[in-house]
Coordinates of C-alpha atoms in Angstrom, one line a residue:
M1 CA -55.3 24.4 69.3
A2 CA -55.0 21.0 67.4
A3 CA -53.2 22.5 64.4
E4 CA -50.6 23.9 66.9
I5 CA -50.0 20.9 68.8
V6 CA -49.5 19.2 66.1
G7 CA -46.9 21.2 64.5
D8 CA -44.8 21.1 67.7
Q9 CA -45.3 17.5 67.5
V10 CA -42.8 18.0 64.4
P11 CA -39.6 19.7 65.8
T12 CA -40.1 17.2 69.0
T13 CA -39.3 14.0 66.6
A14 CA -37.0 15.8 64.7
L15 CA -34.6 16.2 68.1
S16 CA -35.1 12.6 68.9
L17 CA -34.3 12.0 65.5
K18 CA -31.0 14.1 65.4
T19 CA -30.0 13.5 69.0
G20 CA -30.5 9.9 68.4
G21 CA -28.7 9.9 65.2
A22 CA -25.8 11.5 66.5
C23 CA -25.6 9.2 69.3
L24 CA -25.5 6.3 67.0
L25 CA -22.6 7.7 65.1
I26 CA -20.5 8.8 68.1
G27 CA -21.2 5.6 69.8
T28 CA -20.4 3.1 66.9
L29 CA -17.2 5.0 66.2
T30 CA -16.1 5.0 70.0
F31 CA -17.3 1.1 69.8
A32 CA -15.5 0.1 67.3
M33 CA -12.0 1.8 68.3
A34 CA -12.3 0.5 72.0
R35 CA -12.6 -3.0 70.4
L36 CA -9.8 -1.9 67.9
L37 CA -7.4 -0.7 71.2
H38 CA -8.5 -3.6 72.7
G39 CA -7.0 -6.4 70.6
D40 CA -7.9 -10.3 70.5
T41 CA -7.4 -11.5 73.6
P42 CA -6.4 -15.3 73.5
A43 CA -9.1 -16.2 75.8
A44 CA -8.7 -20.0 75.2
D45 CA -5.0 -20.1 76.9
A46 CA -5.4 -18.0 80.1
D47 CA -1.2 -17.7 80.6
A48 CA -0.9 -15.9 77.3
A49 CA -3.9 -13.7 78.1
L50 CA -2.2 -12.5 81.0
T51 CA 1.0 -11.6 79.0
F52 CA -1.5 -10.1 76.5
V53 CA -3.0 -8.2 79.4
A54 CA 0.2 -7.0 81.0
R55 CA 1.4 -5.6 77.2
R56 CA -1.3 -3.1 77.5
P57 CA -1.5 -0.6 79.9
T58 CA -5.2 0.8 78.8
Y59 CA -7.0 -2.9 78.6
A60 CA -9.2 -1.6 81.7
A61 CA -9.7 1.7 80.8
V62 CA -11.0 0.3 76.9
H63 CA -13.1 -1.8 78.7
I64 CA -15.3 1.3 80.6
V65 CA -14.9 3.1 77.4
A66 CA -16.9 0.0 75.3
V67 CA -19.5 -0.1 77.7
L68 CA -20.1 4.1 77.7
A69 CA -20.1 3.8 73.8
A70 CA -22.8 1.0 73.9
T71 CA -24.8 3.0 76.5
T72 CA -24.8 5.3 73.9
I73 CA -25.6 3.8 71.0
A74 CA -29.1 2.0 73.3
I75 CA -29.5 6.0 73.9
G76 CA -29.8 6.3 70.4
I77 CA -32.3 3.4 70.0
M78 CA -34.4 4.6 72.3
A79 CA -34.8 7.8 70.4
L80 CA -35.0 5.9 66.8
A81 CA -37.9 4.1 68.6
S82 CA -39.9 7.0 69.9
S83 CA -39.9 8.5 66.8
L84 CA -41.7 5.8 64.9
T85 CA -45.0 6.3 64.0
R86 CA -46.6 3.3 62.7
P87 CA -48.0 0.7 65.3
S88 CA -46.1 -2.3 64.0
A89 CA -43.0 -0.2 63.9
W90 CA -43.9 1.4 67.2
L91 CA -43.9 -2.6 68.5
L92 CA -40.9 -3.9 67.2
G93 CA -39.1 -0.5 68.2
R94 CA -40.4 -0.9 71.9
A95 CA -38.9 -4.4 71.8
G96 CA -35.6 -3.6 70.2
T97 CA -35.2 -1.0 72.7
T98 CA -35.7 -3.3 75.9
T99 CA -33.5 -5.9 74.1
A100 CA -30.8 -3.4 73.5
V101 CA -31.3 -2.3 77.4
I102 CA -30.7 -5.5 78.7
G103 CA -27.7 -6.5 76.7
T104 CA -25.8 -3.6 77.7
A105 CA -26.5 -3.9 81.4
I106 CA -24.9 -7.6 80.8
F107 CA -22.6 -5.9 78.6
G108 CA -21.4 -3.7 81.2
V109 CA -21.3 -6.7 83.7
E110 CA -19.1 -9.0 82.3
S111 CA -16.8 -6.2 80.5
T112 CA -15.9 -4.5 83.2
S113 CA -15.6 -7.7 85.4
E114 CA -13.2 -9.4 83.2
G115 CA -11.7 -6.2 82.2
L116 CA -10.0 -5.1 85.8
A117 CA -10.1 -8.8 86.7
L118 CA -7.2 -9.7 84.4
P119 CA -4.8 -6.2 84.7
E120 CA -5.2 -7.0 88.5
L121 CA -3.8 -10.7 87.9
A122 CA -1.6 -10.2 85.2
A123 CA 0.3 -7.4 87.8
A124 CA 0.1 -10.4 90.3
A125 CA 1.9 -12.5 88.0
Q126 CA 4.6 -10.3 87.1
A127 CA 4.8 -9.4 91.2
D128 CA 5.1 -12.6 92.0
P129 CA 6.4 -15.6 89.3
G130 CA 6.4 -18.4 92.1
Q131 CA 2.2 -18.1 92.4
R132 CA 2.1 -17.9 88.0
A133 CA 0.4 -21.2 88.2
D134 CA -2.1 -20.7 90.7
I135 CA -2.8 -17.3 88.8
V136 CA -3.3 -18.6 85.5
N137 CA -5.9 -21.2 87.1
V138 CA -7.9 -17.9 88.6
A139 CA -7.6 -16.0 84.8
R140 CA -8.9 -19.5 83.7
A141 CA -11.9 -19.5 85.8
I142 CA -12.7 -15.9 85.0
A143 CA -12.9 -16.6 81.2
A144 CA -15.3 -19.4 81.9
A145 CA -17.5 -17.5 83.9
T146 CA -17.5 -14.2 82.1
H147 CA -17.9 -16.3 78.2
G148 CA -21.7 -17.2 78.9
P149 CA -22.9 -13.9 79.9
S150 CA -20.5 -12.2 76.6
L151 CA -22.2 -14.3 74.4
V152 CA -25.6 -13.6 76.1
A153 CA -24.8 -9.8 75.7
I154 CA -24.4 -9.8 71.9
A155 CA -27.3 -11.9 71.4
L156 CA -29.5 -9.6 72.9
F157 CA -27.5 -6.2 72.1
I158 CA -26.6 -7.4 68.7
G159 CA -28.6 -9.9 67.8
A160 CA -32.2 -9.3 68.5
T161 CA -31.4 -5.8 68.7
L162 CA -30.8 -5.3 65.0
L163 CA -33.7 -7.6 64.0
L164 CA -36.0 -6.3 65.9
V165 CA -34.7 -2.7 64.6
G166 CA -34.2 -3.7 61.2
L167 CA -37.4 -4.9 60.9
S168 CA -39.1 -1.8 62.5
I169 CA -37.5 0.6 60.0
R170 CA -38.3 -1.4 57.5
L171 CA -42.2 -0.9 58.3
E172 CA -41.9 2.9 59.0
G173 CA -40.7 3.8 55.7
Y174 CA -36.7 4.1 55.9
P175 CA -34.9 2.3 53.1
A176 CA -35.9 -1.3 52.6
W177 CA -32.1 -2.7 52.1
L178 CA -31.6 -0.7 55.5
G179 CA -33.8 -2.3 57.2
I180 CA -33.7 -5.8 55.5
V181 CA -29.4 -6.2 56.0
G182 CA -30.0 -4.6 59.7
A183 CA -32.4 -7.6 60.2
A184 CA -30.2 -10.0 58.2
I185 CA -27.3 -9.1 60.4
G186 CA -29.2 -9.4 63.5
A187 CA -30.6 -12.9 62.9
V188 CA -26.6 -14.0 62.0
A189 CA -25.4 -12.8 65.2
L190 CA -28.2 -14.1 67.1
T191 CA -28.5 -17.5 65.8
A192 CA -24.2 -17.3 66.1
A193 CA -24.1 -16.3 70.0
I194 CA -26.9 -19.2 70.6
G195 CA -24.6 -21.5 68.7
L196 CA -21.1 -20.8 70.4
Y197 CA -23.1 -20.6 73.7
L198 CA -24.0 -24.4 73.3
R199 CA -21.3 -25.5 71.2
P200 CA -18.0 -23.6 72.3
S201 CA -16.1 -24.9 69.5
L202 CA -18.4 -24.2 66.8
F203 CA -16.4 -21.6 65.0
P204 CA -13.9 -19.3 65.9
G205 CA -15.1 -16.9 68.5
A206 CA -13.4 -13.8 66.7
L207 CA -15.5 -14.0 63.7
L208 CA -18.3 -13.0 65.9
Y209 CA -16.8 -10.8 68.6
G210 CA -14.3 -9.0 66.3
V211 CA -16.2 -9.1 62.7
L212 CA -19.8 -9.3 63.1
A213 CA -20.4 -7.5 66.2
S214 CA -17.5 -4.8 66.2
V215 CA -17.2 -4.0 62.6
V216 CA -20.3 -5.3 60.6
A217 CA -23.1 -4.4 63.2
Q218 CA -21.5 -1.2 63.9
L219 CA -21.2 0.0 60.5
W220 CA -25.3 -1.0 60.0
L221 CA -25.9 1.0 62.5
A222 CA -24.1 4.1 62.0
A223 CA -25.6 3.9 58.5
V224 CA -29.0 3.9 60.3
G225 CA -27.8 7.2 62.7
A226 CA -26.9 8.7 59.2
A227 CA -30.4 8.1 58.2
M228 CA -32.3 9.5 60.8
V229 CA -30.1 12.8 60.7
R230 CA -31.5 12.6 56.9
R231 CA -34.9 12.1 58.0
A232 CA -34.7 15.0 60.9
N233 CA -33.8 17.5 58.5
K234 CA -36.4 16.7 55.7
D235 CA -39.0 16.3 58.0
G236 CA -38.1 19.3 60.2
G237 CA -38.1 21.3 56.9
S238 CA -41.5 20.4 55.8
G239 CA -43.0 20.7 59.3
A240 CA -41.6 24.1 59.6
S241 CA -43.2 25.3 56.8
Q242 CA -46.4 23.2 57.4
T243 CA -46.1 25.3 61.0
L244 CA -45.6 28.7 59.3
H245 CA -48.3 27.7 57.2
R246 CA -51.3 27.6 59.5
H247 CA -50.2 30.6 61.1

């Protein structure tokens, strides 16, 4: 009976790895495409931001897609954490799952708030040019209100999550370079997000939002997804042969 239970656990773990890996690959690709379609909103200039948004009829939809993509990534991280077997890796993986879920929730609120409010304000400014000055002030207030949550979302969803997950897969036996690179990216993102939160003029936000979070981090997460699928195929095959041998 014990041998049968162990044998049954192998395909279950392989399924989690394959499903989670697919979620990471799909989520990262979708997130990167959404960020590319989103463009670099001139958040520092509310008037320019309204003009920028008015020229993009898909602006609101892109934010919804980005939130769904981030949720898919979080599901992939949860699947990865559930497959970890070493105690220290398991603990770090669970902690990474927590930061990913909380970060995704904050990102969802911040992104959809700004993603819906600016198109509505841009439409109102076009409909009534005489009220544009007042509308610009509202847009400026929205940018200020969502700036902090967006940085906290990156600090948790990208920074803390990649740091914790990178360390966990390093301890679990994944390629050492993959874990170290992930932990390094996470540490840099976490430090950068906190730095911009405390000092908004520290460096251009596009480096954090556009380069680190939307490109570098997504490439690493995609690499983790591919590694999960490869491990599932390897472990699943060896587990299946062991089960046949027992029977």
